[in-house]
XYZ file of C-alpha atoms in Angstrom:
473
model
C -16.739 -95.530 -54.427
C -13.391 -93.916 -55.794
C -11.689 -91.473 -54.016
C -11.760 -88.091 -55.776
C -8.901 -86.829 -57.359
C -7.922 -83.161 -55.789
C -5.348 -80.266 -58.013
C -3.065 -82.217 -57.667
C -3.236 -85.136 -59.491
C -2.052 -86.160 -63.389
C -4.506 -84.606 -65.682
C -5.698 -87.428 -66.804
C -6.802 -89.067 -63.721
C -9.104 -85.621 -62.945
C -9.883 -86.375 -67.041
C -11.322 -89.793 -65.917
C -12.917 -89.519 -63.059
C -15.144 -86.001 -63.898
C -15.961 -88.377 -67.313
C -17.523 -90.601 -64.887
C -20.256 -87.300 -64.165
C -20.850 -86.351 -67.845
C -25.190 -86.798 -68.504
C -24.632 -87.116 -72.112
C -25.747 -85.012 -74.005
C -22.718 -84.506 -75.931
C -20.841 -86.947 -77.021
C -18.245 -88.929 -75.122
C -14.905 -87.813 -77.967
C -16.749 -84.053 -77.087
C -17.544 -84.210 -73.998
C -13.365 -85.051 -73.149
C -11.782 -82.952 -75.667
C -14.077 -79.970 -73.639
C -13.276 -81.275 -70.077
C -9.393 -81.918 -71.190
C -9.221 -78.137 -72.275
C -11.079 -77.285 -69.006
C -8.865 -79.215 -66.616
C -5.068 -77.967 -68.384
C -6.357 -74.141 -67.901
C -7.051 -74.659 -64.461
C -4.030 -76.182 -63.493
C -2.412 -73.067 -62.871
C -5.673 -72.686 -60.492
C -5.883 -75.272 -58.444
C -8.439 -73.503 -56.096
C -10.308 -73.251 -58.401
C -9.493 -76.929 -59.372
C -10.109 -78.437 -56.402
C -14.221 -76.557 -56.714
C -14.989 -77.551 -60.443
C -13.882 -81.776 -58.724
C -16.009 -81.446 -55.931
C -19.103 -79.370 -57.716
C -18.878 -81.974 -59.473
C -18.447 -85.469 -57.839
C -20.972 -84.470 -55.047
C -23.535 -82.850 -57.509
C -23.351 -79.696 -56.524
C -24.083 -80.737 -52.343
C -20.865 -78.372 -51.823
C -20.559 -74.690 -52.130
C -18.276 -73.877 -54.501
C -16.417 -71.021 -55.674
C -16.147 -69.636 -58.764
C -14.245 -72.390 -61.717
C -13.448 -69.517 -64.846
C -11.604 -69.619 -68.327
C -10.434 -66.195 -69.667
C -13.509 -64.817 -71.982
C -13.026 -65.217 -76.256
C -13.857 -62.072 -77.824
C -17.301 -63.024 -79.351
C -18.054 -64.858 -76.044
C -17.436 -68.290 -77.337
C -15.602 -71.063 -76.737
C -14.403 -73.830 -79.814
C -13.722 -77.475 -79.036
C -13.184 -80.412 -81.533
C -13.712 -78.098 -84.296
C -17.396 -77.102 -82.985
C -18.562 -72.821 -80.835
C -20.521 -72.795 -78.314
C -20.571 -70.435 -75.292
C -18.951 -72.296 -72.856
C -21.414 -72.298 -69.631
C -23.987 -73.643 -72.088
C -21.205 -77.078 -72.451
C -20.169 -77.615 -69.454
C -23.648 -77.372 -67.674
C -24.742 -80.072 -70.358
C -21.988 -82.008 -70.137
C -22.442 -82.217 -66.158
C -26.023 -81.411 -65.761
C -28.839 -80.860 -68.310
C -27.905 -83.045 -72.015
C -31.193 -80.625 -73.600
C -30.737 -77.530 -72.539
C -30.695 -74.880 -74.965
C -28.157 -70.953 -74.015
C -30.973 -69.431 -73.468
C -31.981 -71.198 -69.844
C -29.603 -70.652 -68.117
C -29.791 -67.801 -65.522
C -26.710 -67.660 -62.928
C -27.426 -67.313 -58.967
C -26.128 -64.589 -57.108
C -23.154 -65.652 -55.781
C -21.901 -66.362 -58.852
C -19.007 -63.373 -59.362
C -18.265 -64.070 -63.292
C -21.428 -65.823 -64.528
C -21.771 -65.284 -68.455
C -24.257 -62.346 -68.279
C -21.969 -59.493 -66.450
C -20.118 -59.921 -69.923
C -16.043 -59.996 -67.996
C -13.110 -60.945 -69.037
C -12.585 -64.423 -67.082
C -16.043 -66.904 -67.158
C -17.094 -68.832 -64.452
C -18.559 -72.263 -66.208
C -19.220 -73.218 -62.595
C -22.558 -75.872 -63.442
C -23.689 -75.011 -60.338
C -23.732 -71.569 -59.935
C -25.909 -71.216 -62.662
C -29.655 -72.586 -62.543
C -32.198 -73.522 -64.801
C -35.080 -71.425 -66.105
C -37.539 -71.143 -69.124
C -37.073 -68.802 -71.054
C -39.766 -65.727 -70.859
C -42.410 -64.708 -72.428
C -43.446 -67.885 -74.161
C -46.849 -69.389 -74.963
C -47.300 -73.115 -72.637
C -51.026 -72.395 -73.010
C -51.282 -75.828 -75.533
C -48.646 -77.955 -74.353
C -48.097 -81.161 -72.669
C -45.562 -82.283 -70.498
C -45.607 -85.621 -72.643
C -44.795 -82.978 -75.695
C -42.561 -81.892 -73.717
C -40.469 -84.226 -72.187
C -40.676 -86.326 -75.869
C -39.539 -83.349 -77.256
C -36.066 -83.328 -74.648
C -35.377 -86.564 -75.692
C -34.744 -86.435 -78.881
C -31.220 -88.759 -80.437
C -28.672 -87.051 -79.854
C -27.324 -86.149 -83.449
C -30.903 -86.069 -84.492
C -32.875 -81.979 -85.308
C -34.157 -81.507 -81.684
C -36.715 -78.447 -81.144
C -35.162 -77.414 -78.209
C -31.582 -76.367 -80.425
C -28.264 -77.586 -79.115
C -27.330 -74.956 -77.921
C -24.657 -73.257 -80.361
C -27.564 -71.010 -81.306
C -30.337 -72.734 -82.623
C -33.857 -71.148 -82.560
C -35.170 -71.571 -78.697
C -38.818 -73.265 -78.917
C -41.214 -73.462 -75.953
C -41.628 -75.927 -73.259
C -42.859 -76.063 -69.573
C -42.917 -74.542 -67.303
C -41.289 -75.498 -63.778
C -41.522 -75.050 -61.006
C -38.630 -73.486 -58.498
C -37.894 -76.338 -56.689
C -37.366 -77.847 -59.210
C -35.076 -75.586 -61.065
C -31.445 -77.079 -59.686
C -31.746 -81.300 -61.812
C -32.856 -80.948 -65.424
C -36.951 -80.131 -66.009
C -37.836 -83.595 -68.260
C -35.637 -86.078 -67.207
C -34.208 -88.180 -69.793
C -36.149 -90.491 -71.413
C -38.384 -89.851 -67.863
C -36.299 -91.362 -66.465
C -35.404 -89.951 -62.922
C -32.492 -91.418 -62.008
C -30.461 -92.087 -65.360
C -29.432 -90.405 -67.719
C -29.754 -91.025 -71.850
C -27.169 -90.657 -74.403
C -26.889 -92.790 -78.401
C -24.196 -94.787 -79.093
C -23.884 -95.463 -83.179
C -28.266 -94.840 -84.438
C -30.468 -97.756 -82.842
C -28.804 -98.449 -79.451
C -29.722 -96.209 -76.672
C -26.957 -95.197 -73.044
C -28.773 -95.485 -69.653
C -26.666 -94.544 -66.579
C -26.979 -94.181 -63.204
C -26.800 -90.404 -61.512
C -26.477 -88.978 -58.388
C -28.832 -91.447 -55.391
C -29.537 -87.823 -54.306
C -30.493 -87.568 -57.651
C -32.424 -90.617 -57.792
C -33.981 -90.358 -54.495
C -35.266 -86.017 -55.232
C -36.485 -87.896 -58.363
C -38.764 -90.381 -57.255
C -39.634 -87.786 -54.836
C -41.563 -85.179 -57.076
C -42.595 -88.071 -58.858
C -45.051 -89.914 -55.712
C -45.808 -86.631 -55.467
C -46.662 -85.767 -58.748
C -48.655 -88.939 -57.937
C -50.573 -88.131 -55.628
C -51.839 -84.651 -56.304
C -52.908 -86.273 -59.259
C -54.916 -89.099 -58.612
C -55.688 -89.761 -61.347
C -59.104 -92.884 -61.573
C -58.099 -95.823 -62.403
C -57.837 -97.385 -66.129
C -60.883 -99.988 -65.121
C -62.402 -100.834 -62.875
C -61.663 -104.229 -62.740
C -59.953 -106.719 -60.230
C -56.554 -106.874 -60.836
C -54.824 -110.610 -61.410
C -53.243 -112.733 -59.529
C -50.022 -112.428 -61.072
C -48.942 -108.811 -62.137
C -46.511 -110.465 -64.638
C -44.826 -113.539 -65.879
C -40.875 -113.942 -66.667
C -39.812 -116.696 -68.617
C -36.287 -117.202 -70.211
C -34.463 -118.104 -72.249
C -30.826 -119.162 -73.448
C -31.089 -118.018 -77.953
C -34.543 -119.721 -78.764
C -35.137 -122.415 -76.215
C -36.609 -121.970 -73.114
C -35.194 -123.332 -70.392
C -37.198 -123.637 -66.906
C -40.685 -123.196 -66.031
C -42.488 -119.253 -66.175
C -42.204 -117.672 -62.575
C -45.013 -115.978 -61.454
C -44.692 -113.335 -59.394
C -47.923 -112.086 -57.408
C -48.814 -108.368 -55.796
C -47.982 -108.626 -52.711
C -44.191 -108.324 -54.221
C -44.076 -104.929 -55.958
C -40.249 -105.671 -56.538
C -39.142 -109.075 -57.892
C -35.484 -109.501 -58.439
C -33.995 -111.602 -61.518
C -30.627 -113.308 -60.602
C -27.862 -115.236 -61.684
C -27.698 -117.832 -57.928
C -29.259 -120.561 -57.211
C -32.180 -120.154 -54.613
C -35.176 -122.223 -55.598
C -37.893 -121.263 -53.669
C -37.790 -117.398 -53.306
C -41.176 -115.597 -54.203
C -40.051 -112.293 -55.204
C -36.756 -113.785 -56.718
C -36.830 -115.942 -60.286
C -33.405 -117.634 -59.576
C -31.931 -118.488 -63.054
C -28.651 -120.169 -61.655
C -30.154 -123.153 -60.430
C -31.650 -124.216 -64.641
C -30.354 -126.551 -66.230
C -30.045 -127.815 -69.974
C -29.190 -130.223 -71.391
C -27.990 -127.979 -75.511
C -27.537 -125.125 -72.905
C -24.090 -123.567 -75.511
C -20.416 -122.217 -74.234
C -21.693 -119.007 -75.158
C -25.437 -118.431 -72.561
C -22.115 -120.586 -69.595
C -20.252 -117.906 -70.323
C -22.869 -114.931 -69.685
C -24.574 -116.868 -67.523
C -21.384 -116.127 -64.856
C -21.937 -112.518 -65.098
C -25.906 -111.939 -64.495
C -24.171 -111.653 -60.813
C -27.243 -110.238 -59.222
C -29.159 -109.380 -62.673
C -32.465 -107.112 -62.411
C -35.045 -105.676 -60.288
C -38.856 -104.742 -61.343
C -40.649 -102.373 -60.395
C -44.005 -102.010 -60.118
C -44.967 -99.586 -59.187
C -48.720 -97.324 -59.833
C -51.303 -98.968 -61.882
C -49.257 -100.932 -63.915
C -45.867 -99.172 -64.578
C -42.644 -100.902 -64.649
C -39.180 -99.381 -63.442
C -35.759 -100.901 -63.947
C -32.797 -101.669 -62.274
C -29.701 -103.329 -63.402
C -27.431 -103.810 -60.020
C -25.275 -106.764 -61.855
C -21.946 -106.044 -62.049
C -22.542 -106.088 -66.208
C -25.156 -103.663 -68.787
C -28.661 -105.315 -69.529
C -30.432 -104.415 -72.652
C -34.167 -104.096 -72.942
C -36.514 -103.788 -76.276
C -39.558 -100.969 -74.316
C -42.218 -100.103 -76.421
C -42.210 -96.486 -74.045
C -38.426 -95.435 -74.347
C -39.350 -95.666 -78.452
C -41.706 -93.979 -78.834
C -40.705 -91.287 -75.751
C -36.892 -91.447 -77.921
C -39.683 -90.825 -80.725
C -38.100 -94.071 -82.118
C -40.295 -96.163 -84.018
C -41.908 -99.781 -82.207
C -39.012 -101.904 -81.942
C -36.610 -99.329 -83.625
C -33.950 -99.166 -81.144
C -32.366 -101.379 -78.083
C -31.828 -99.970 -74.252
C -28.509 -100.503 -73.042
C -28.861 -99.490 -68.999
C -25.370 -99.447 -67.404
C -25.150 -101.138 -64.015
C -27.138 -98.885 -60.726
C -28.590 -97.436 -63.397
C -32.966 -96.928 -62.734
C -34.908 -95.628 -64.814
C -38.773 -96.695 -66.365
C -39.306 -98.975 -68.929
C -43.189 -99.227 -69.205
C -46.035 -96.681 -68.571
C -49.886 -98.626 -67.881
C -51.297 -94.772 -69.581
C -49.465 -94.401 -72.928
C -49.663 -97.982 -73.857
C -54.158 -98.152 -72.681
C -53.911 -94.903 -74.883
C -51.836 -97.044 -77.645
C -53.345 -100.079 -77.715
C -56.960 -98.070 -78.218
C -55.652 -95.925 -81.296
C -53.834 -99.093 -83.027
C -57.385 -101.266 -82.600
C -59.818 -98.343 -83.626
C -56.979 -97.843 -86.882
C -57.016 -101.637 -87.292
C -61.133 -101.550 -87.149
C -61.385 -98.575 -89.535
C -59.193 -100.312 -91.894
C -60.649 -103.598 -92.286
C -64.292 -101.238 -92.646
C -62.961 -100.032 -95.571
C -60.642 -102.337 -96.476
C -64.890 -104.596 -97.323
C -66.253 -100.853 -98.685
C -63.516 -101.270 -101.457
C -63.465 -105.410 -101.906
C -66.881 -105.217 -102.864
C -66.440 -102.257 -104.926
C -67.702 -99.082 -102.689
C -64.375 -96.491 -102.527
C -65.177 -93.754 -105.289
C -62.949 -92.228 -106.822
C -59.840 -92.175 -108.831
C -58.092 -94.087 -105.664
C -60.357 -97.072 -106.161
C -58.775 -99.409 -109.000
C -62.166 -102.307 -110.071
C -63.225 -102.242 -106.434
C -60.001 -101.849 -105.064
C -58.359 -100.395 -103.270
C -54.281 -99.662 -104.382
C -53.108 -98.439 -100.684
C -50.358 -100.155 -98.991
C -51.110 -98.140 -96.086
C -54.815 -99.422 -95.167
C -53.591 -103.314 -95.717
C -51.309 -102.494 -93.130
C -53.361 -100.864 -90.988
C -56.055 -103.603 -91.388
C -53.378 -106.524 -90.599
C -52.995 -105.097 -87.429
C -53.831 -108.206 -84.902
C -54.211 -109.154 -81.189
C -50.334 -110.673 -81.502
C -49.692 -107.254 -82.643
C -51.194 -105.260 -80.171
C -50.195 -108.575 -77.213
C -46.845 -107.594 -78.189
C -47.575 -103.920 -76.004
C -47.453 -105.910 -73.330
C -44.512 -107.823 -73.416
C -40.610 -106.495 -72.048
C -37.760 -108.602 -73.327
C -34.387 -108.131 -70.935
C -31.012 -109.522 -73.376
C -28.464 -110.461 -70.119
C -24.414 -109.073 -70.795
C -24.587 -109.096 -74.234
C -26.844 -106.833 -76.761
C -28.896 -106.984 -79.998
C -29.910 -104.948 -83.429
C -27.951 -103.091 -86.505
C -24.374 -102.216 -83.934
C -24.612 -105.645 -82.637
C -23.535 -108.758 -84.335
C -26.661 -110.693 -83.593
C -29.833 -109.008 -85.386
C -32.729 -110.712 -82.917
C -32.826 -111.238 -78.902
C -33.325 -114.795 -80.276
C -29.667 -114.644 -80.665
C -28.500 -113.634 -77.205
C -27.078 -115.996 -75.041
C -28.809 -115.314 -71.843
C -32.195 -113.488 -72.123
C -36.113 -113.081 -70.388
C -39.718 -112.041 -71.828
C -41.719 -110.374 -69.053
C -45.516 -110.305 -69.801
C -47.242 -107.657 -67.879
C -50.981 -108.702 -67.093
C -52.610 -105.997 -65.883
C -51.786 -104.527 -69.624
C -53.392 -106.914 -71.052
C -56.655 -107.045 -68.822
C -57.134 -103.811 -70.160
C -56.191 -105.649 -73.687
C -58.790 -108.148 -73.310
C -61.519 -104.229 -72.278
C -60.497 -102.653 -75.436
C -61.579 -105.322 -78.109
C -64.183 -106.297 -75.666
C -66.610 -102.794 -76.229
C -65.580 -103.042 -80.276
C -68.565 -103.681 -82.036
C -69.133 -107.388 -82.474
C -71.339 -106.043 -86.231
C -68.795 -104.851 -87.728
C -65.337 -105.801 -90.048
C -62.788 -106.970 -87.195
C -59.149 -106.398 -87.631
C -57.482 -110.807 -88.236
C -57.489 -112.344 -84.773
C -59.893 -110.216 -83.742
C -61.879 -112.658 -82.577
C -63.535 -113.001 -78.924
C -65.300 -115.940 -78.648
């Protein structure tokens, strides 16, 4: 691990170190300007600068003193042409990306907290706790809606407000034990925080191992408390997933099958030909291999780990020295994006949830029901049974009806698949438009969700109009 700088080091070195700990709530350029400004102000107060460095680089593990700047006339700090409350700005940069100004409460040991209205203001993020604003009716809210609201891409309107004077929005209360970590980990990740690059790429960076352990422990406790009933009584299939490796649009090697006895599987660039819990891509030959694929394969290294949790949730850890890029409908939905609308860049060491089986199951049921209803309505329209001004000569003009009725098994099957590219990204922010244009990528088919999909299709009434492709035999 790189040693943390001290107040004796150059400003540039200190800023670089502190930038490595930012949580993605602000753009990189804004965060850099804000951190540079703070470091320069603290250069004459070396003990406070050392306190800031210790607090940020240890994620608050050590007790630190107040880190103060001069209070302005209106209490707000201007950075890069924007004004905001200083303690909120730095708390957003280093602790809670989705923080609103009304959600901070200072710790009792903080002598220069913003609310104390002294001439100096403490901006040490670990001298504040995050709390829910009082007087809010939480009865109509659930954790999923609140989590989704807190993870809107940077630059898009957020129901949470922007921390620069917007209105506070209601969200779920948290237990006191959670007040020192973000109430809603971005994209429901327990160990990675997200920010948005361009318009279609979300990037995920790791937080500290301490935060990771905290969230993993909390996640397990929550699961135990909920004790949700299983989604199906069917025995699980023999394998929890199968992994297929591609170079550009060509499959290379045999499909790799992962039995339930291995809840973690590694996909790496090495050459072991016989491991049951490691799919080693380095051993696979391809007579049509391109130079681009050959170069990319050199950088796969330790690759990724896929973890199977609970009844079928999947998490990914990037253990490569290079980022990986993931297509995940779960992350799309958590980010408020359309399915397939975004590419998710996962940096080295980040650990992120990429598939939620209960969410997938709900989506299957909703889409199958919508498709069936649309097919029935379309059949009625063709027969001339749709009354009212919307029908013309017995043919319904609604394009949406046609699209919904056109949902087939293949569309639903995609909900059960993850795709991941090594080293190179794709999408609107990259020269490659499709994952099939990337040099090295894998497709992961998840078998428990496919089993649930089959169950959903089997329960559809056999004597009613069916969407295309829904043939059960």
